[in-house]
PDB file of C-alpha atoms in Angstrom:
ATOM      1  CA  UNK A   1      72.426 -36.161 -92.217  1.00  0.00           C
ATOM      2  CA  UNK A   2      75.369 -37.532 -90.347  1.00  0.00           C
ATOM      3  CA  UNK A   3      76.414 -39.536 -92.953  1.00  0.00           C
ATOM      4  CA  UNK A   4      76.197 -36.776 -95.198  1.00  0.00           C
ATOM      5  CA  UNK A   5      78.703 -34.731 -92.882  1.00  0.00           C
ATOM      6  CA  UNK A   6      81.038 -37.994 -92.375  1.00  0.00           C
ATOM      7  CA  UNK A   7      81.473 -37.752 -96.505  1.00  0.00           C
ATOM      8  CA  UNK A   8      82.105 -33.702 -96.479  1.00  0.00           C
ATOM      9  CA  UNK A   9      84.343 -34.338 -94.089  1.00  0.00           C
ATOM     10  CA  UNK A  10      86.292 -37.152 -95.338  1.00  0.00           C
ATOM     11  CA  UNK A  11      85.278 -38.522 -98.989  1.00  0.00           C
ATOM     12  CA  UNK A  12      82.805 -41.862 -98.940  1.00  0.00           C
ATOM     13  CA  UNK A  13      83.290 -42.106 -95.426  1.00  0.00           C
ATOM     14  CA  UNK A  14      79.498 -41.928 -94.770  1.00  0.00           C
ATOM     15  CA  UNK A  15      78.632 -44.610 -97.127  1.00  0.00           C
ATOM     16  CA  UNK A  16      81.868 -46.821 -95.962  1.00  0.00           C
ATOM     17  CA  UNK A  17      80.402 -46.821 -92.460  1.00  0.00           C
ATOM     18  CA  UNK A  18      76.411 -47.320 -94.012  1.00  0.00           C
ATOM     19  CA  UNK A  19      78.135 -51.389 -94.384  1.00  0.00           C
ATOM     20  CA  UNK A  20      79.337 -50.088 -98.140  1.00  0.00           C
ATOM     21  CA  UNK A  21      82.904 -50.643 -97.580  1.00  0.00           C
ATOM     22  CA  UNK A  22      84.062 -51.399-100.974  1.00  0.00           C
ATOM     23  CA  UNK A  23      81.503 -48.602-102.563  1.00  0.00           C
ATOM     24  CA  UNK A  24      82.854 -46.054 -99.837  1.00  0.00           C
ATOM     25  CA  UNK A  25      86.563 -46.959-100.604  1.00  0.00           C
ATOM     26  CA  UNK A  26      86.294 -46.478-104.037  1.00  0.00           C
ATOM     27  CA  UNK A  27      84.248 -43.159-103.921  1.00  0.00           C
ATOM     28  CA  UNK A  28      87.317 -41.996-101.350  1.00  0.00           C
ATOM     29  CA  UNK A  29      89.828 -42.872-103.724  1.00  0.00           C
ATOM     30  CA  UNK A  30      88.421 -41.933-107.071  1.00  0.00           C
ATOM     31  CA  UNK A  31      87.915 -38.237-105.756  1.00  0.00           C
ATOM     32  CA  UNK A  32      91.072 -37.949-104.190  1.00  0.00           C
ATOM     33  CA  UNK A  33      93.175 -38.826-107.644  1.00  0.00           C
ATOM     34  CA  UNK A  34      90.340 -36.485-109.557  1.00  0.00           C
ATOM     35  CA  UNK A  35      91.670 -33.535-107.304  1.00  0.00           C
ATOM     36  CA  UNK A  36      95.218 -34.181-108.104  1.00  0.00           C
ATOM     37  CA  UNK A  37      94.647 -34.364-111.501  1.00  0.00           C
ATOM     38  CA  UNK A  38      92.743 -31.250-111.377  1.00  0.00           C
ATOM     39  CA  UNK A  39      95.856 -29.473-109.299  1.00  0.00           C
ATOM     40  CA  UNK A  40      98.642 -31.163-112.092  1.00  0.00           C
ATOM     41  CA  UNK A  41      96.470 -30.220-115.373  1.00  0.00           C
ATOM     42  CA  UNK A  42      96.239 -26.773-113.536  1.00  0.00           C
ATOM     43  CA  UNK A  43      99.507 -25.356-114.305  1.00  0.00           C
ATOM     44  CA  UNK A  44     100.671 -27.711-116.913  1.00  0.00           C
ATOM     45  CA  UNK A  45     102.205 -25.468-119.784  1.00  0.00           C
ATOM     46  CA  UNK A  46     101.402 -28.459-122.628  1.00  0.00           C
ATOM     47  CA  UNK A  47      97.847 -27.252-122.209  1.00  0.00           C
ATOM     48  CA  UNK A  48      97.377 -24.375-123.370  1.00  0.00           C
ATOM     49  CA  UNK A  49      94.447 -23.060-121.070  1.00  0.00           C
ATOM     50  CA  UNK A  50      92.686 -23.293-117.953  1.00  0.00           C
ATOM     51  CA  UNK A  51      89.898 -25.586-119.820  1.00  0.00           C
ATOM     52  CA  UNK A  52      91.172 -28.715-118.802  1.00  0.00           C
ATOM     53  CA  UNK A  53      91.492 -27.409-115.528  1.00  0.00           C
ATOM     54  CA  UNK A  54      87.904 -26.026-115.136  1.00  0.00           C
ATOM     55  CA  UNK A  55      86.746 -29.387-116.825  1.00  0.00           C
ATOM     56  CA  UNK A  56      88.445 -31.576-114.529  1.00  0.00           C
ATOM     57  CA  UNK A  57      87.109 -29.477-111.215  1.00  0.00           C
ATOM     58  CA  UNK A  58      83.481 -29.581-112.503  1.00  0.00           C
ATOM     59  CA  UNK A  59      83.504 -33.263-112.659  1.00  0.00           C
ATOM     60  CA  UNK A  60      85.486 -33.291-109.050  1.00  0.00           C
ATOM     61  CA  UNK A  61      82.452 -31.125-107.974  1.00  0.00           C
ATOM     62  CA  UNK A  62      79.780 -33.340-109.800  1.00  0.00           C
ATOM     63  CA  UNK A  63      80.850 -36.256-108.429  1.00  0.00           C
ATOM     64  CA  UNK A  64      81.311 -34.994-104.559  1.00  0.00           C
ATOM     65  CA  UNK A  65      77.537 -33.982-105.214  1.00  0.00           C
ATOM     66  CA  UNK A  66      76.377 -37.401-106.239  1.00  0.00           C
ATOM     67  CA  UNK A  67      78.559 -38.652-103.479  1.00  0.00           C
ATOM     68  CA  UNK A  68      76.810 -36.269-100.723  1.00  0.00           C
ATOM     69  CA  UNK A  69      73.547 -37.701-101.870  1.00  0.00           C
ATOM     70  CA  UNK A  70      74.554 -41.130-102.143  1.00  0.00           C
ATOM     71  CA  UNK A  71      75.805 -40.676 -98.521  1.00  0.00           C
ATOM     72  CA  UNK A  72      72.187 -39.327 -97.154  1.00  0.00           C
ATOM     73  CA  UNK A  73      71.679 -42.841 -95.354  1.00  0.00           C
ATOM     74  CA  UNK A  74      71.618 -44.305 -91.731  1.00  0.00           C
ATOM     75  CA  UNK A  75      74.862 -44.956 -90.344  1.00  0.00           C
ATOM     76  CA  UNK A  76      75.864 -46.416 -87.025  1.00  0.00           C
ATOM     77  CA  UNK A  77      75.766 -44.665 -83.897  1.00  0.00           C
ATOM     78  CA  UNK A  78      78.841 -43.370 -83.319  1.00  0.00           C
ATOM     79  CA  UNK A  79      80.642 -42.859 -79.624  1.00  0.00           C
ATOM     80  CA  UNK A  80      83.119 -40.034 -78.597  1.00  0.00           C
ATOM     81  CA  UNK A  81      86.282 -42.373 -79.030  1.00  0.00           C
ATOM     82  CA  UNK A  82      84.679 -42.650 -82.534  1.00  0.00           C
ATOM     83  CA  UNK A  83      84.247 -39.198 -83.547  1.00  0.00           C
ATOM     84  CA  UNK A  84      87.441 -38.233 -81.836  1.00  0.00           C
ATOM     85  CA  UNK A  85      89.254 -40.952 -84.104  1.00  0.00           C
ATOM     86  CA  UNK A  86      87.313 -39.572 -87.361  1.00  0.00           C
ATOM     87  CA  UNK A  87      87.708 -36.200 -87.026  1.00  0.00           C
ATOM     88  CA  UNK A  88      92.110 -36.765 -86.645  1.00  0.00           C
ATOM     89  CA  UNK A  89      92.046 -39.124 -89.697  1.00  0.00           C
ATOM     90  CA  UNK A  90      89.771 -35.703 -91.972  1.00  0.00           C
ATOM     91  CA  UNK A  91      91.617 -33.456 -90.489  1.00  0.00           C
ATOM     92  CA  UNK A  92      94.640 -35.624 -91.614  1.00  0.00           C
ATOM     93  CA  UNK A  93      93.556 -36.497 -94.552  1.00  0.00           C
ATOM     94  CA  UNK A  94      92.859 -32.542 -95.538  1.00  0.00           C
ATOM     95  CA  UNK A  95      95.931 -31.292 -94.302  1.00  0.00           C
ATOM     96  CA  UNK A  96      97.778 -33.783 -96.780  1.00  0.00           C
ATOM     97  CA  UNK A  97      95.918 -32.959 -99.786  1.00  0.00           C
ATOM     98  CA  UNK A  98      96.191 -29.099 -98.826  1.00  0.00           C
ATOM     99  CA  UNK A  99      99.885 -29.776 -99.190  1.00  0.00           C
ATOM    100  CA  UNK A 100      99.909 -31.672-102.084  1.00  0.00           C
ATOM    101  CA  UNK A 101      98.259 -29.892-103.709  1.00  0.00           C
ATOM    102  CA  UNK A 102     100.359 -26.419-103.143  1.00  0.00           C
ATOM    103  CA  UNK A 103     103.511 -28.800-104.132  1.00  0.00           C
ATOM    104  CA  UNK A 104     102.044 -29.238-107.363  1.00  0.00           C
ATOM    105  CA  UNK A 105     100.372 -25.582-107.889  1.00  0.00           C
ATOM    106  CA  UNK A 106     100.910 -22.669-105.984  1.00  0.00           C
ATOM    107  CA  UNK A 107      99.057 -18.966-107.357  1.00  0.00           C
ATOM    108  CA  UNK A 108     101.211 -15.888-107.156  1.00  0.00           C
ATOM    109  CA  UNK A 109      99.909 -12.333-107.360  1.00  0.00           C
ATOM    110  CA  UNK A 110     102.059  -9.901-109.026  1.00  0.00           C
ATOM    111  CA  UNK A 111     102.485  -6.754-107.455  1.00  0.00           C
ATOM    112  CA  UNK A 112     104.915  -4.743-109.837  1.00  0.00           C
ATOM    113  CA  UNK A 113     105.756  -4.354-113.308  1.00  0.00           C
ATOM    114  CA  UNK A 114     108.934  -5.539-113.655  1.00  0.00           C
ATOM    115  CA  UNK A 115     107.591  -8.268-116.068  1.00  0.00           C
ATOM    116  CA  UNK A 116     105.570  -5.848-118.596  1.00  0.00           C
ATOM    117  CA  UNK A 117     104.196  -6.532-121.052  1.00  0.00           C
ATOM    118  CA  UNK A 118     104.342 -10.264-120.342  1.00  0.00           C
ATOM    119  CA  UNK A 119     102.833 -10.241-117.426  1.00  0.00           C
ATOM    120  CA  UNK A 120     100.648  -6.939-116.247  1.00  0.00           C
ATOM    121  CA  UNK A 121     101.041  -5.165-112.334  1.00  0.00           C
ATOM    122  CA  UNK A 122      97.868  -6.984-110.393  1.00  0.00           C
ATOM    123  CA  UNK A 123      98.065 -10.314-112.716  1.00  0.00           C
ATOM    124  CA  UNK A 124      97.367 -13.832-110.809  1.00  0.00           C
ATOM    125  CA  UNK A 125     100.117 -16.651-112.174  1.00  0.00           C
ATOM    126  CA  UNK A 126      99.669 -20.029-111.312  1.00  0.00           C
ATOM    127  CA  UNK A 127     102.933 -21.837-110.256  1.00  0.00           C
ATOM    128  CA  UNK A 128     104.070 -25.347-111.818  1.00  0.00           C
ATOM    129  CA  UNK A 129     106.208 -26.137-108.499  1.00  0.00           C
ATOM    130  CA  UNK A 130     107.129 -30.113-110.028  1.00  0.00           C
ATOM    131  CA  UNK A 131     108.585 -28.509-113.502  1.00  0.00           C
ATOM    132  CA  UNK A 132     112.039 -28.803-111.894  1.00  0.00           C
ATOM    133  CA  UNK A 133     111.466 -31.841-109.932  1.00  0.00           C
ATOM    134  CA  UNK A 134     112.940 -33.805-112.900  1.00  0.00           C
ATOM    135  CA  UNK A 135     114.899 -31.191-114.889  1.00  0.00           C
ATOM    136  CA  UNK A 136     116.422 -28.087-114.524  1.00  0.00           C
ATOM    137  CA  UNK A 137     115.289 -24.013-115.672  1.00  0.00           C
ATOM    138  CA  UNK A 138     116.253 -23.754-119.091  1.00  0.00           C
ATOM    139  CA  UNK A 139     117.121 -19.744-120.589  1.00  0.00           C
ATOM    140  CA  UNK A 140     113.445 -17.917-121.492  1.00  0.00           C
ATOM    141  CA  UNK A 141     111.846 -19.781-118.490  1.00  0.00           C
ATOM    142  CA  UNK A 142     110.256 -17.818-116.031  1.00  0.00           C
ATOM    143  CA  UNK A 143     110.867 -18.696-112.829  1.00  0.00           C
ATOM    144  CA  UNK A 144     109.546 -17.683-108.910  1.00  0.00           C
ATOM    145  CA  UNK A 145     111.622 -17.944-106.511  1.00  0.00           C
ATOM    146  CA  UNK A 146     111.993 -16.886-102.833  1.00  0.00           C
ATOM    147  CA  UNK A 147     114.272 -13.795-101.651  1.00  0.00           C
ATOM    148  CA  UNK A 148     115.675 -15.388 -98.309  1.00  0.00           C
ATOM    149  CA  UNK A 149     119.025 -16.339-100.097  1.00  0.00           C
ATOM    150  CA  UNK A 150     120.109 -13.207-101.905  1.00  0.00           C
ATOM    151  CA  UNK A 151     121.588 -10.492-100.248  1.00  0.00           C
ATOM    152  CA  UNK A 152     121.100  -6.832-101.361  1.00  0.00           C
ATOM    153  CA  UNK A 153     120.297  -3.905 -98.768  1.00  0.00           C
ATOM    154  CA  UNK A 154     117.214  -3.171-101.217  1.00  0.00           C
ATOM    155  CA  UNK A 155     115.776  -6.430-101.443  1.00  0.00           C
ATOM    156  CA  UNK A 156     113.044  -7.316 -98.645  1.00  0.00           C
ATOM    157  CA  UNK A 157     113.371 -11.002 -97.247  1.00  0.00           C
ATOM    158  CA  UNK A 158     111.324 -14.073 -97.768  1.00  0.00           C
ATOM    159  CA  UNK A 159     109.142 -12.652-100.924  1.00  0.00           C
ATOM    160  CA  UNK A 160     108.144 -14.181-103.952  1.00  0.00           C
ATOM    161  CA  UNK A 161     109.849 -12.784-107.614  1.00  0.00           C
ATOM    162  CA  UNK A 162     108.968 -13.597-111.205  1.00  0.00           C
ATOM    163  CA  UNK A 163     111.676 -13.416-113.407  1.00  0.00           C
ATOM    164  CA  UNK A 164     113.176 -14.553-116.650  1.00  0.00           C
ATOM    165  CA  UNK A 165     116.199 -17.216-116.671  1.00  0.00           C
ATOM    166  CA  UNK A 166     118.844 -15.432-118.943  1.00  0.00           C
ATOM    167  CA  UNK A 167     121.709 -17.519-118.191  1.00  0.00           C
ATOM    168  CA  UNK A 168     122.317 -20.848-117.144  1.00  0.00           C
ATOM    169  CA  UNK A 169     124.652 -22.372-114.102  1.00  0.00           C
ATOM    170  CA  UNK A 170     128.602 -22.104-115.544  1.00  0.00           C
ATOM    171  CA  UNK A 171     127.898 -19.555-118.387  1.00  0.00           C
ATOM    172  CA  UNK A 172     129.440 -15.956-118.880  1.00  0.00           C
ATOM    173  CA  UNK A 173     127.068 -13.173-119.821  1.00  0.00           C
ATOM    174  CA  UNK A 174     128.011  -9.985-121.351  1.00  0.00           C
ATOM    175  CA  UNK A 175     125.957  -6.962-121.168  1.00  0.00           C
ATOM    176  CA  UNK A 176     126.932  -4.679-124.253  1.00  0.00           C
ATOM    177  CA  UNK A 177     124.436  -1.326-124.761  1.00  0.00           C
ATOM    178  CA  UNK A 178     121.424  -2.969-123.023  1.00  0.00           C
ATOM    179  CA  UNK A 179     122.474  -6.060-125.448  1.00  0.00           C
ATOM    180  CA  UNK A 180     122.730  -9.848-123.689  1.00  0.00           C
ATOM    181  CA  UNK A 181     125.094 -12.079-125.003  1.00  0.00           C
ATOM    182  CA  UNK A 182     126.176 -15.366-123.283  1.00  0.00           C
ATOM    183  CA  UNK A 183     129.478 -17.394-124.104  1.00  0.00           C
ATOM    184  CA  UNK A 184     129.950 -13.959-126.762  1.00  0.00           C
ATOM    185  CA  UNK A 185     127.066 -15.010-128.421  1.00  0.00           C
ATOM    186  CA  UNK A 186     123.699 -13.009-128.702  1.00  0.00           C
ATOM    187  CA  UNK A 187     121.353 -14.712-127.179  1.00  0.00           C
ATOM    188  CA  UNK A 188     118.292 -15.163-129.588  1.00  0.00           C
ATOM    189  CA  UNK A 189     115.597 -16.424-128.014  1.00  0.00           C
ATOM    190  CA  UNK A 190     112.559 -15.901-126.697  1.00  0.00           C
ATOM    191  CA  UNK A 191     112.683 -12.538-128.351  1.00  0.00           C
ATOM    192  CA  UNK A 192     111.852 -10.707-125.131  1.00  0.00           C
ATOM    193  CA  UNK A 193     115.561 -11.068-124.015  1.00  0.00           C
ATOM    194  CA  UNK A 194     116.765  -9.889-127.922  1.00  0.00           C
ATOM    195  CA  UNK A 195     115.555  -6.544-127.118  1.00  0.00           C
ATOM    196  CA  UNK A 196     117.767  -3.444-126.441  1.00  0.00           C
ATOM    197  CA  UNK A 197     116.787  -3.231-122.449  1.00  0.00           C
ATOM    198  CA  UNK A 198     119.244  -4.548-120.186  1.00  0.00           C
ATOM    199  CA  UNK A 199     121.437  -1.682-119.308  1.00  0.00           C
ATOM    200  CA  UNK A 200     124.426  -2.291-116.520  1.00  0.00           C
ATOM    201  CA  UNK A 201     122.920  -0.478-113.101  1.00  0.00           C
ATOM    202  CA  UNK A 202     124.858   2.597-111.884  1.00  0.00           C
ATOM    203  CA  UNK A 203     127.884   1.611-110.097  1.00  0.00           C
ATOM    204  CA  UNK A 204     131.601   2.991-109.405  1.00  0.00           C
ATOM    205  CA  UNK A 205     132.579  -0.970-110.182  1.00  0.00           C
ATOM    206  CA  UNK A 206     130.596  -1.140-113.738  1.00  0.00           C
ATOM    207  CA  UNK A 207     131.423   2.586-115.454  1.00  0.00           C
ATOM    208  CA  UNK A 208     131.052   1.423-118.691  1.00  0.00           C
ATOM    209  CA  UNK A 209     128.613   0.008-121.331  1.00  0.00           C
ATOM    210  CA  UNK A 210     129.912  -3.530-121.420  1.00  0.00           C
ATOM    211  CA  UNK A 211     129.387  -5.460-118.042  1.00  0.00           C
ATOM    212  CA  UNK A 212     130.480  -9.638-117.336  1.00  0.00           C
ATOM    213  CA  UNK A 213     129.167 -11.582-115.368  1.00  0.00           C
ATOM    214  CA  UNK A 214     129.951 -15.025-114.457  1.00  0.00           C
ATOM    215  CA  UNK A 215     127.133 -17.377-113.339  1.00  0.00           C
ATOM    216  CA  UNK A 216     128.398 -19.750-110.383  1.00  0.00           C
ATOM    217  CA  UNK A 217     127.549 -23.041-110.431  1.00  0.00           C
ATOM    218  CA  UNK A 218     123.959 -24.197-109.498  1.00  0.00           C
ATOM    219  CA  UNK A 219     122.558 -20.292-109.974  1.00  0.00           C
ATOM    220  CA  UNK A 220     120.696 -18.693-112.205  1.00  0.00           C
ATOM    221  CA  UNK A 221     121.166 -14.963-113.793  1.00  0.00           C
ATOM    222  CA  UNK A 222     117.782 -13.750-113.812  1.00  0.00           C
ATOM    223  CA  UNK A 223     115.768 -10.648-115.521  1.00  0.00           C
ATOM    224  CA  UNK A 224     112.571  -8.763-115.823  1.00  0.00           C
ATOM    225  CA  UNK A 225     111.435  -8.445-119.402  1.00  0.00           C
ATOM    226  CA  UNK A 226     110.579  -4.497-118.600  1.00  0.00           C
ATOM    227  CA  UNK A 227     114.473  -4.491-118.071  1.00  0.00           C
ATOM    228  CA  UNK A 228     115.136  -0.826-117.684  1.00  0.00           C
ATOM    229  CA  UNK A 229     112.948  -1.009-114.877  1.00  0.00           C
ATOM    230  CA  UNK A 230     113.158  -4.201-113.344  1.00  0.00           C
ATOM    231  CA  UNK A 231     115.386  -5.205-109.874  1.00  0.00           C
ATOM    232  CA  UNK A 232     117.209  -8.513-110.481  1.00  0.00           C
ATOM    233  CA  UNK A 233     120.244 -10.198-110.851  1.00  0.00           C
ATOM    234  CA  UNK A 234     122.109  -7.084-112.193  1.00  0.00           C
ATOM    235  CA  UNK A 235     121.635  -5.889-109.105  1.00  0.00           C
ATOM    236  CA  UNK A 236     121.357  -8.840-106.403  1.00  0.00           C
ATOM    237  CA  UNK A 237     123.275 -11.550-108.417  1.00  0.00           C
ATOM    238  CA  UNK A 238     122.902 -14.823-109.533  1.00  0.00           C
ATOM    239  CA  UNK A 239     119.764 -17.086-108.183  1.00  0.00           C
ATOM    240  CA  UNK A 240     120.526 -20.223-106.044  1.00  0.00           C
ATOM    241  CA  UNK A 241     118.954 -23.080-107.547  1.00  0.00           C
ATOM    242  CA  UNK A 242     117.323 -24.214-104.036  1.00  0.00           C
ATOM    243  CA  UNK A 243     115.327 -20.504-104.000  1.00  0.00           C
ATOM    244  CA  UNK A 244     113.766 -21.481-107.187  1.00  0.00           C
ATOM    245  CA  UNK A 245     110.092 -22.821-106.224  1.00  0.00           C
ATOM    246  CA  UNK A 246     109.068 -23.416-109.913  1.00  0.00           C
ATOM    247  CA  UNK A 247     108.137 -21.981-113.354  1.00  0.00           C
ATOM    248  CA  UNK A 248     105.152 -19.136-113.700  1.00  0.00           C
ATOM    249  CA  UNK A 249     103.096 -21.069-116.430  1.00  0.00           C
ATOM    250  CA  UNK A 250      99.763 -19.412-116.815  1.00  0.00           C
ATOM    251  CA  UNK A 251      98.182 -16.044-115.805  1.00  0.00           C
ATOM    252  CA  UNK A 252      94.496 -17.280-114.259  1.00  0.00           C
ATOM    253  CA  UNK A 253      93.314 -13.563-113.521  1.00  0.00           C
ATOM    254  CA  UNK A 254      91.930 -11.386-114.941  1.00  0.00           C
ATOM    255  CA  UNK A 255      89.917 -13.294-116.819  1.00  0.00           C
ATOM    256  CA  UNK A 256      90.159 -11.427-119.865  1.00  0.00           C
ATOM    257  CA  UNK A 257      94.162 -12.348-119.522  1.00  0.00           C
ATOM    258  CA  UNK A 258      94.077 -15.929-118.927  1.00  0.00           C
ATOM    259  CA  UNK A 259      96.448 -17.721-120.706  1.00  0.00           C
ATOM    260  CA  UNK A 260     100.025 -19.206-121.311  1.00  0.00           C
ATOM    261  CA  UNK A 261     102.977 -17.116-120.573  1.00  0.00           C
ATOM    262  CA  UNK A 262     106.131 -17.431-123.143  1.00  0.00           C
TER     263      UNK A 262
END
């Protein structure tokens, strides 16, 4: 049984110290890459479920089994300088793969319905946090980002909002009768932002039906898609690039929603 803990502890470290060295080394690092596949294929948008997902974490799940009972053997006896030693390294080793894998996914639970009908008051999204690590939001993208940055009386501090990218860094948008147009072009895709919604908020400062708005550099003009009642960047401003955490890909719950978001 001690081996058996060693392993559900830290992965193949039961049968690496049973005199299995090469066996235990490969059963740690064949599980370890088979989580972070599971945690990339989680939120990847180019598939267009959570199958892949699911099918990846049952085999992660298979395998740990077989490697439990594989690991059901004698090991060494082990002193307190030992077990002190082993339980830093799983504790290290956990702590590491807890953070990779909330770099690569993190799960966001949407409290409002600014985002209707896209995405529903009490949906679960799953994050893609690398999407940007190698490119940049593009317009339809919907994007989470953290509050800490943006400064509106209204707007609490350090929380997590879903929106839509309607404008990119550099661009002028035009708000005309709930109509967006960027560069004094209509924008025309994805349809959601086509729609007739986006009316300027009340203000002395904007007393009319046509609004501007220029995006500084390295920001982001977001929206909700239930735009005439939705709190964003007609109200707050632009996004900072740096408060973006990634792109909402998928809603995993309910599971009658599951599914891509466009």
């Amino acid at each position: 049984w001690v081996g058996l803990m060693l392993s559900l502890l830290l992965p193949g470290a039961g049968i690496f110290l049973a005199d299995e060295r090469k066996s235990g080394l490969r059963w740690f690092v064949g599980l370890t890459l088979f989580g972070v596949l599971a945690a990339t294929l989680e939120s990847l948008p180019e598939i267009p479920s959570l199958y892949a997902y699911w099918s990846a974490s049952i085999l992660t799940l298979m395998l740990f089994g077989l490697l439990l009972v594989r690991s059901f053997r004698a090991v060494p006896w082990l002193g307190l300088r030992a077990w002190i030693v082993f339980l830093v390294l799983a504790v290290a080793f956990n702590s590491v793969t807890w953070v990779i894998d909330r770099s690569l996914t993190h799960r966001f639970n949407v409290p409002a319905g600014s985002m209707e009908p896209i995405i529903s008051r009490g949906d679960h999204l799953l994050i893609q946090r690398y999407a940007y690590w190698f490119a940049k939001p593009k317009r339809g993208d919907i994007v989470v980002f953290r509050t800490a940055l943006l400064d509106h009386p209204l707007l609490p501090k350090d929380q997590f909002y879903a929106k839509r990218v309607a404008a990119l860094p550099g661009e002028q948008l035009k708000i005309e009768n709930g109509r967006l147009s960027v560069g004094g072009v209509p924008v025309q895709s994805p349809a959601i932002l086509t729609r007739n919604l986006f009316a300027p908020y009340s203000s002395e400062a904007f007393n009319s039906n046509i609004v501007h708005f220029d995006v500084p550099a390295d920001c982001y003009f977001v929206v909700g898609d239930n735009g005439t009642n939705s709190f964003d960047s007609r109200y707050y401003g632009s996004v900072p690039r740096r408060s973006i955490i990634g792109r909402a890909t998928k809603i995993c719950w309910p599971i009658q929603r599951t599914g891509n978001l466009q």
